Tab-separated table of C-alpha atoms in Angstrom:
chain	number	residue	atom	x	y	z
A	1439	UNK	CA	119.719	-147.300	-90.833
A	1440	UNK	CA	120.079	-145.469	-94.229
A	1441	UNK	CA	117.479	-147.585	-95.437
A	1442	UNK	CA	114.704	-146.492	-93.000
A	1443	UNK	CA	115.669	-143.027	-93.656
A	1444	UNK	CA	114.435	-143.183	-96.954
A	1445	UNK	CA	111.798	-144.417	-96.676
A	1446	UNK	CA	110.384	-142.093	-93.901
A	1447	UNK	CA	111.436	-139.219	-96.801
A	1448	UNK	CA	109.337	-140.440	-99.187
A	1449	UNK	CA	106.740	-141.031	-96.917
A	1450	UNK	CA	106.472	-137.264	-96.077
A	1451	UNK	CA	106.943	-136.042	-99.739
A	1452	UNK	CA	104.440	-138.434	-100.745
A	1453	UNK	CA	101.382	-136.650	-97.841
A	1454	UNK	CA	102.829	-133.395	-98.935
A	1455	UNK	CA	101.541	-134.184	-102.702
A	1456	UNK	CA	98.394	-135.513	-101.679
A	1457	UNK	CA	97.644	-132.320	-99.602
A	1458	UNK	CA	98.463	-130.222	-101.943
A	1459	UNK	CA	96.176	-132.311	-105.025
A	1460	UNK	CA	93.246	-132.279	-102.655
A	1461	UNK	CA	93.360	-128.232	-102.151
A	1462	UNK	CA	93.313	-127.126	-105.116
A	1463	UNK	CA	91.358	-123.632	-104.004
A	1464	UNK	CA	93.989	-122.690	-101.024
A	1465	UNK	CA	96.196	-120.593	-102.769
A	1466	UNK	CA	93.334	-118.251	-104.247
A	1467	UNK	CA	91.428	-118.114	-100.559
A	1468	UNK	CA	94.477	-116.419	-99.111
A	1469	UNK	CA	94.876	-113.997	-102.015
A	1470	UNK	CA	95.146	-110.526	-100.334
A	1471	UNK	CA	91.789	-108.979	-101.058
A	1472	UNK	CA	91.143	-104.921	-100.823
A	1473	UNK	CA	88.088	-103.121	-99.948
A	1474	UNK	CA	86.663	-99.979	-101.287
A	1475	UNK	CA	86.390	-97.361	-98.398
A	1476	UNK	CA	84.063	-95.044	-99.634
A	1477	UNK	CA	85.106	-90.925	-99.628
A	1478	UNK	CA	83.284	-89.157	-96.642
A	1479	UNK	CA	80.275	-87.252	-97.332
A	1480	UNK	CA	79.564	-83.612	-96.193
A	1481	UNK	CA	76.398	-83.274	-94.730
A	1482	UNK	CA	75.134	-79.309	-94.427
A	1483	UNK	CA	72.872	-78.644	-92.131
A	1484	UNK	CA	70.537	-75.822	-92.976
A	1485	UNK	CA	69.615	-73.169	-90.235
A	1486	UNK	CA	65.492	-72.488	-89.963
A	1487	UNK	CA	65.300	-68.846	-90.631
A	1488	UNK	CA	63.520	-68.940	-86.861
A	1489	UNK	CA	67.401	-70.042	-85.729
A	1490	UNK	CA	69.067	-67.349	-87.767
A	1491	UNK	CA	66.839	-64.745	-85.972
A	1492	UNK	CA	67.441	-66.066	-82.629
A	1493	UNK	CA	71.152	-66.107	-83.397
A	1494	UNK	CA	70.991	-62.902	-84.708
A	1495	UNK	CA	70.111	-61.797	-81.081
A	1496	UNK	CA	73.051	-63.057	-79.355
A	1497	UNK	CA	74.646	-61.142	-76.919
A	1498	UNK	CA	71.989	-58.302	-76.831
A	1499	UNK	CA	70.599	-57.452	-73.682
A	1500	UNK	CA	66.538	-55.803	-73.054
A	1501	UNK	CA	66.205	-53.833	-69.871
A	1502	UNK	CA	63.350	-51.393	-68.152
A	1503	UNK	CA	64.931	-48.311	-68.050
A	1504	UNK	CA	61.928	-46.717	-66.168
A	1505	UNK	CA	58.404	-47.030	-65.312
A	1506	UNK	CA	55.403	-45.024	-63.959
A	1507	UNK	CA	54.063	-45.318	-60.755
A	1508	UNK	CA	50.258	-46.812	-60.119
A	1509	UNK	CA	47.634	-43.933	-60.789
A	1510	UNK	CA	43.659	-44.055	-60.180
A	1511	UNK	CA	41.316	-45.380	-63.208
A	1512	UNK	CA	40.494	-41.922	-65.554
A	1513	UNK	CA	43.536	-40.476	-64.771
A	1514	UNK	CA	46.974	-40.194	-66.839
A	1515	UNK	CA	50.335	-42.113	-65.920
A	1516	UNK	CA	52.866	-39.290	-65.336
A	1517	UNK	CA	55.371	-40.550	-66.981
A	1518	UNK	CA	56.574	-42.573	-69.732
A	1519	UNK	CA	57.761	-46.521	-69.826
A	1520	UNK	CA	61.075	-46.190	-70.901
A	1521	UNK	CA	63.176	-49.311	-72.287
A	1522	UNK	CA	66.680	-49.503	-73.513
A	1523	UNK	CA	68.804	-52.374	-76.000
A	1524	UNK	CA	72.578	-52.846	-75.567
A	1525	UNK	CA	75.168	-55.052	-77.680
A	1526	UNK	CA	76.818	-57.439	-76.265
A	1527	UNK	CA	79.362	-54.524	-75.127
A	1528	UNK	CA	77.570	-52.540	-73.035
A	1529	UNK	CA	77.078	-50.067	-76.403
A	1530	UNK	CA	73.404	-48.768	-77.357
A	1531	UNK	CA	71.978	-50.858	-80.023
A	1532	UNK	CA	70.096	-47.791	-82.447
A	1533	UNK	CA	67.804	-48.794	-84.714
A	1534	UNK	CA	66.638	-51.993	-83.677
A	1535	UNK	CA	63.075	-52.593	-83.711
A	1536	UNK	CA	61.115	-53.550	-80.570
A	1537	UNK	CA	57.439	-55.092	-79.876
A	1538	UNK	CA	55.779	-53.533	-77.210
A	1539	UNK	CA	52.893	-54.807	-75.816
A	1540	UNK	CA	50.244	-52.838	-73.214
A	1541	UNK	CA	46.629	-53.567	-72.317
A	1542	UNK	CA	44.235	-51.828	-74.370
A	1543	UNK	CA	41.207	-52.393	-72.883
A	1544	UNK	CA	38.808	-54.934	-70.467
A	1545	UNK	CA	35.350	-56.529	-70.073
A	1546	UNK	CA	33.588	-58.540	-68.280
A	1547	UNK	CA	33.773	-61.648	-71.058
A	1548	UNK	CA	37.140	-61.606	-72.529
A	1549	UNK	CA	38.958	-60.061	-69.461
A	1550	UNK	CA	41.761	-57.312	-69.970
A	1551	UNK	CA	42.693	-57.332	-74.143
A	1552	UNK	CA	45.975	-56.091	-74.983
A	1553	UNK	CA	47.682	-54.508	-78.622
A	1554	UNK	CA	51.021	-54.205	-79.615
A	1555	UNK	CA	53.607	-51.281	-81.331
A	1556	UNK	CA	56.267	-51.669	-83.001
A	1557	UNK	CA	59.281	-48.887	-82.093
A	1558	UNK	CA	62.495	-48.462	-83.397
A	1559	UNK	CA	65.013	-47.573	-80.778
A	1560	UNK	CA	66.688	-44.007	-80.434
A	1561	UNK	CA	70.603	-43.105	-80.940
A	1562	UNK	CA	70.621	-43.937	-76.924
A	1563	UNK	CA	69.320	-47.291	-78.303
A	1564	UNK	CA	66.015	-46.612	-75.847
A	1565	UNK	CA	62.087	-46.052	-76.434
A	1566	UNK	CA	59.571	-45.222	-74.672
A	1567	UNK	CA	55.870	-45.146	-74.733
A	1568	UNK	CA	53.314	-42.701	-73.756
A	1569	UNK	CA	49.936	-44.459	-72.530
A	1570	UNK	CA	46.936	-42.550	-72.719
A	1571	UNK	CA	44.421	-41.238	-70.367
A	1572	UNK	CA	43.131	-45.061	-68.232
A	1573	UNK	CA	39.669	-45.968	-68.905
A	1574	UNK	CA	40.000	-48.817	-66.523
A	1575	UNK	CA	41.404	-50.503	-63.541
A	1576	UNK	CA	43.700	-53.190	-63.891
A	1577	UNK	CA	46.757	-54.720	-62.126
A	1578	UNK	CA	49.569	-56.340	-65.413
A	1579	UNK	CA	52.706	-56.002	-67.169
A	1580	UNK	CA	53.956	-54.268	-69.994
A	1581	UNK	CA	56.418	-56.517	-72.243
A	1582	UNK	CA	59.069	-55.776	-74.860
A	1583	UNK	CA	61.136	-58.093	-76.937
A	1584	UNK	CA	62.527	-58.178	-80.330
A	1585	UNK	CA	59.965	-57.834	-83.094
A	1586	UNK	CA	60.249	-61.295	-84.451
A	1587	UNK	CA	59.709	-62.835	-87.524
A	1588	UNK	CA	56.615	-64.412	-87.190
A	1589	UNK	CA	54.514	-65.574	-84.210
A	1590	UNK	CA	54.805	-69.169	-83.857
A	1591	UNK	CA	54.318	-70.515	-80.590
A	1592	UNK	CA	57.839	-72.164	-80.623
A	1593	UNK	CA	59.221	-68.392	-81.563
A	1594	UNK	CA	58.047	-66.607	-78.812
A	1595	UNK	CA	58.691	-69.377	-76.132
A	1596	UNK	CA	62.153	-68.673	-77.666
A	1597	UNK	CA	61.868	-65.125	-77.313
A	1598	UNK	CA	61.320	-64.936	-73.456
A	1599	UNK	CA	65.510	-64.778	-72.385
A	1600	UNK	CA	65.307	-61.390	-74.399
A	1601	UNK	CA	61.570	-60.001	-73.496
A	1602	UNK	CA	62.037	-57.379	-70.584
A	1603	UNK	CA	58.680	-55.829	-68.440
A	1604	UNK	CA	57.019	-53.596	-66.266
A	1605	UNK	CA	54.645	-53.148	-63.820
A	1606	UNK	CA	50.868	-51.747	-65.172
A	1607	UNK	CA	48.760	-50.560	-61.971
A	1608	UNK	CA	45.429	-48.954	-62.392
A	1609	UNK	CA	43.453	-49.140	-59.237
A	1610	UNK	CA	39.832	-48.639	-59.430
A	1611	UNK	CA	37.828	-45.532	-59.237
A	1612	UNK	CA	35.987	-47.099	-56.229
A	1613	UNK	CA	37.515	-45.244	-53.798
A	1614	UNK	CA	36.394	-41.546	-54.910
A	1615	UNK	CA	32.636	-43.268	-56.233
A	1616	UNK	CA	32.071	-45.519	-53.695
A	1617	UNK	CA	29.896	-48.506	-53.811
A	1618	UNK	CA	26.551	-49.925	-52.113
A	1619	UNK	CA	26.350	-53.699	-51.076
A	1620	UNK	CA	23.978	-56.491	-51.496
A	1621	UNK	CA	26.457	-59.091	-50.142
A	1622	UNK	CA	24.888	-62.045	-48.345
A	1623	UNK	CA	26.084	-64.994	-46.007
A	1624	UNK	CA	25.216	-67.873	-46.504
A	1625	UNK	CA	25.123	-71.101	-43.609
A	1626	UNK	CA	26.387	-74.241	-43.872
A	1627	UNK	CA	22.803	-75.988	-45.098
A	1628	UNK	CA	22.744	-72.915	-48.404
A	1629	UNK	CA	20.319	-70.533	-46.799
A	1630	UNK	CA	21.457	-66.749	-46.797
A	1631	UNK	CA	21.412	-65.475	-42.638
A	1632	UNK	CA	22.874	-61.863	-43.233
A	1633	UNK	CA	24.868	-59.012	-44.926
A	1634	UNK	CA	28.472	-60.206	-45.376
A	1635	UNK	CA	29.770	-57.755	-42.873
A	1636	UNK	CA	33.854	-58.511	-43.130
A	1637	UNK	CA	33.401	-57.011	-46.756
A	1638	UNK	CA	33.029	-53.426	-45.516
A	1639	UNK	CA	34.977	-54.104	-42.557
A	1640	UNK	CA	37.962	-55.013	-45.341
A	1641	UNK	CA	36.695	-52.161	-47.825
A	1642	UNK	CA	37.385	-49.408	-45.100
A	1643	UNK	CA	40.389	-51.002	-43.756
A	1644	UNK	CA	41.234	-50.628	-47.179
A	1645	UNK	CA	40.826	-46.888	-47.565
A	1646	UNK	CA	37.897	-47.732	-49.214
A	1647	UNK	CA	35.498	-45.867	-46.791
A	1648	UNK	CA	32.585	-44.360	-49.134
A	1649	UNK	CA	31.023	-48.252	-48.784
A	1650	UNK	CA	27.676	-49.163	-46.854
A	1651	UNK	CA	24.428	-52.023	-47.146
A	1652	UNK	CA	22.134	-50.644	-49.979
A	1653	UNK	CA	18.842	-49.570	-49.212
A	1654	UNK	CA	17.451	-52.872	-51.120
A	1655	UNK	CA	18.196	-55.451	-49.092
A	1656	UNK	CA	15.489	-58.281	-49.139
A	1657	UNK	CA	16.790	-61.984	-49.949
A	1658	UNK	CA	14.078	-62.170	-52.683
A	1659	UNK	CA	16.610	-60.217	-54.857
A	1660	UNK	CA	19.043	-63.016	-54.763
A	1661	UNK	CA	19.605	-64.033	-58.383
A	1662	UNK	CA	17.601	-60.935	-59.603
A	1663	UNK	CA	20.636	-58.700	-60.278
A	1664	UNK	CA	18.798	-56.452	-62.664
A	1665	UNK	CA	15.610	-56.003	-60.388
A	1666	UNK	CA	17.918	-54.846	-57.562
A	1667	UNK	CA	19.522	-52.759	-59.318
A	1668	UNK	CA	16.393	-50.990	-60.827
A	1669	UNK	CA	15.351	-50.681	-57.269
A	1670	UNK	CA	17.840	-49.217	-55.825
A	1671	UNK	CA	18.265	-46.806	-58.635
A	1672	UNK	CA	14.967	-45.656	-58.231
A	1673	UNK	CA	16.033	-44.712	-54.011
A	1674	UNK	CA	19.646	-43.590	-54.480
A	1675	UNK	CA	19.994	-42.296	-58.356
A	1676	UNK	CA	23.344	-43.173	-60.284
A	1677	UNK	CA	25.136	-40.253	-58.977
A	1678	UNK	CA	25.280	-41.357	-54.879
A	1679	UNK	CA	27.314	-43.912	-55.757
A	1680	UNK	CA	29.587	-45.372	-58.196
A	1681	UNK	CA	28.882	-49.041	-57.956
A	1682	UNK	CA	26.557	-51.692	-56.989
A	1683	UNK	CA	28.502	-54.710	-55.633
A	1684	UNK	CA	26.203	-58.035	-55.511
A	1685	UNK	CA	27.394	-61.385	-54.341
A	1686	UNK	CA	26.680	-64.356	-52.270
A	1687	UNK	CA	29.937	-66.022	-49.955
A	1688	UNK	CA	28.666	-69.875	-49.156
A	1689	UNK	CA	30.879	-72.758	-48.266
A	1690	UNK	CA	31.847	-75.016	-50.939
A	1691	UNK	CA	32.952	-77.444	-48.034
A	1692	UNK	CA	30.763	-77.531	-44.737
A	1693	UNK	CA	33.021	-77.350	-41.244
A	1694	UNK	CA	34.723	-80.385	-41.487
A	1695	UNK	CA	36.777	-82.402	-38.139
A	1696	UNK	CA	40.200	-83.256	-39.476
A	1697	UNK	CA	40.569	-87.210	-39.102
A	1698	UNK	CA	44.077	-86.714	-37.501
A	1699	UNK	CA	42.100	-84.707	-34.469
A	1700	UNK	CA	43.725	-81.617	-35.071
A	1701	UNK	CA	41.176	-79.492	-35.801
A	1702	UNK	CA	38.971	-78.394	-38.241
A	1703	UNK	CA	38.807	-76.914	-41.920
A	1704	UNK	CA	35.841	-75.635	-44.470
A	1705	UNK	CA	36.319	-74.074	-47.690
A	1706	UNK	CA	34.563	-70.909	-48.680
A	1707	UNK	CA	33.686	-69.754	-51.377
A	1708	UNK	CA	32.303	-65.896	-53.016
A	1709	UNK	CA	30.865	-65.137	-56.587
A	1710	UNK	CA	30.769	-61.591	-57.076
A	1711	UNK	CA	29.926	-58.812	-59.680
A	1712	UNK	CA	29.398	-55.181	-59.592
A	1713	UNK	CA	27.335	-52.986	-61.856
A	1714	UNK	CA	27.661	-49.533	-62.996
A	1715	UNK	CA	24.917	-47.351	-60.694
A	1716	UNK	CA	24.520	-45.072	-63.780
A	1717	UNK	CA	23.302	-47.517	-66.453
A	1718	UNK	CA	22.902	-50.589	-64.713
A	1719	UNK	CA	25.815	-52.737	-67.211
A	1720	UNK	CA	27.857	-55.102	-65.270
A	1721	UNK	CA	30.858	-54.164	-64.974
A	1722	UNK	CA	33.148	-56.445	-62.694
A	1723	UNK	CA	33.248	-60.533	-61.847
A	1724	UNK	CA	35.151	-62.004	-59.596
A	1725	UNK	CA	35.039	-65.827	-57.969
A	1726	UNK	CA	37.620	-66.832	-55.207
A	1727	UNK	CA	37.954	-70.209	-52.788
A	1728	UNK	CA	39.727	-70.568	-49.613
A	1729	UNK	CA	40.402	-73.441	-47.719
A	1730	UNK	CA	40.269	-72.743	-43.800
A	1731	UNK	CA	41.699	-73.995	-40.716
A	1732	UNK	CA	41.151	-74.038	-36.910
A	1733	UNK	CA	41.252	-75.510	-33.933
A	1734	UNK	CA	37.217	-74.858	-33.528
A	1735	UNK	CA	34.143	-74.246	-35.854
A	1736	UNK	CA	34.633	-70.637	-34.616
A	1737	UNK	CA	38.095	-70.240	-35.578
A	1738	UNK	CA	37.995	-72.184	-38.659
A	1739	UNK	CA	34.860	-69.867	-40.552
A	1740	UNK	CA	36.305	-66.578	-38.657
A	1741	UNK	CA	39.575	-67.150	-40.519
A	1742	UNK	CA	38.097	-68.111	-44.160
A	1743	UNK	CA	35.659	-65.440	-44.159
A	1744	UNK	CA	38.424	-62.929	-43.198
A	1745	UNK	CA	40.697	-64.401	-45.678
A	1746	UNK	CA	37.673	-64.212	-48.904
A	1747	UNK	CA	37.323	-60.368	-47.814
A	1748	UNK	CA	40.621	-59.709	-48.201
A	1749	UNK	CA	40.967	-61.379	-51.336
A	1750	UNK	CA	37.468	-59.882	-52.818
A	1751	UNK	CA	38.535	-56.337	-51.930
A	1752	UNK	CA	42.265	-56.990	-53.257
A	1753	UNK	CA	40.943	-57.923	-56.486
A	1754	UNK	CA	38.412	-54.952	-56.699
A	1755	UNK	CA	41.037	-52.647	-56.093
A	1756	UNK	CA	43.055	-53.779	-59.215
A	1757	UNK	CA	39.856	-55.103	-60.887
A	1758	UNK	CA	36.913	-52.918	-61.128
């Protein structure tokens, strides 16, 4: 027994020394090794002087204080637009300067053009503007916000939380000068039948009563704005009435049968202007659509040419 012991000693001692002669590398492979870890770096971010600004504005609030009521074109607002700035305490921010912007004028090409002011706010931490005498009629908004740094697109979309407004109404002089009409009808194949009579109907609903057919009225001066107006000058003067009001109402879409069997529908569709009766210049333009429906032809075209009246006349209220 003691000599099979032995040898199964020797045996094991003897792999052992093999093993270890054959790896000569193991002991370095499981040296500890340590890695670097590098120091954190600070990255800054650097505001855009367009975030400063807006930050600057935090907390401050841009109300209408008051406004003036609607007046007639040629005559003076009777009072002033009045705006006031607070901190974000309730407390009157003095000082700070506002951009106010209020139309300046309107034609026929470029529509209603507006400028701009620049006002520092009083001790109450309020201004408030003064508009002169109205040359013309018009229907917008006055706006205030913080005079910004520049006008970038991107800026001013920003600037809209903090931009406060009013109400600008100037309705037209029409109603005191009056207007004559060369307003025609049109049937569903293009061919003018008559005077577009819901026009004055709406104009004198309206208030607008100093309205009536002018005293040209042939369908040869379709398209021959300057010829009818020559004409008619020549009968009534520039001084009988204010305005000549030209236009044509047609239907973009004939009377149409709704494939459900419903009804029907037809889309109409005016082009208007209106010229000055003293010097002839045009003065006013104006296109509108509506789609109708009805259960009949009847309905259907009574409804959209009720509907283009009242939009026509709205718009020449506010417009001309």
């Amino acid at each position: 027994m003691k000599k099979n012991r032995l040898i199964f000693t020797g045996t094991l001692t003897a792999i052992l020394l093999v093993s270890c002669a054959s790896n000569p590398e193991v002991k370095s492979e499981i040296t500890e090794k340590t890695e670097e870890i590098p120091e954190p770096v600070e990255i800054v971010v650097q505001e855009s002087p367009e975030d400063i600004f807006i930050n600057s504005l935090e907390g401050i609030t841009i109300a209408k204080v008051s406004s003036p009521k609607e007046v007639y074109k040629g005559r003076k607002f009777a009072e002033p637009f009045v705006f006031a700035v607070k901190n974000a305490d309730g407390t009157p921010l003095e000082n700070f300067s506002l951009t106010l912007t209020y139309p300046s004028s309107k034609s026929v090409e470029t529509g209603i053009n507006f400028e701009k002011k620049e006002i520092l706010t009083d001790s109450e931490g309020k201004i408030s503007f003064t508009a002169d005498t109205t040359t013309f009629a018009a229907k917008t908004k006055v706006t205030v916000y913080p005079t910004p740094i520049n006008e970038e697109a991107s800026l001013m979309e920003r600037l809209k939380p903090f931009t406060a407004e009013a109400d600008w109404k100037v309705k037209s002089d029409i109603v005191s000068k009056g207007a004559v009409l060369f307003v025609w009808d049109f049937n569903e194949k293009d061919r003018p039948i008559n005077n577009f009579a819901n026009l004055q109907a709406e104009c004198r609903t309206r208030g607008i009563t100093m309205v009536g057919n002018g005293p040209v009225n042939e369908t040869s001066y379709l398209g021959k704005q300057q010829a009818l107006y020559k004409d008619t000058y020549k009968i009534i003067g520039g001084n009988a009435y204010g305005y000549l009001i030209y236009g044509t109402i047609k239907f973009d879409q004939p009377v149409t049968a709704k494939e459900d069997g419903s009804g029907y529908f037809c889309i109409i569709k005016a082009d208007i202007e209106a010229y000055d009766m003293k010097n002839g210049n045009k003065v006013y333009a104006f296109t509108a659509s509506y789609e109708s429906n009805g259960k009949n032809w009847n309905e259907c075209v009574s409804k959209g040419k009720d509907k283009i009246a009242e939009f026509i006349v709205t718009d020449i209220i506010y417009g001309l």
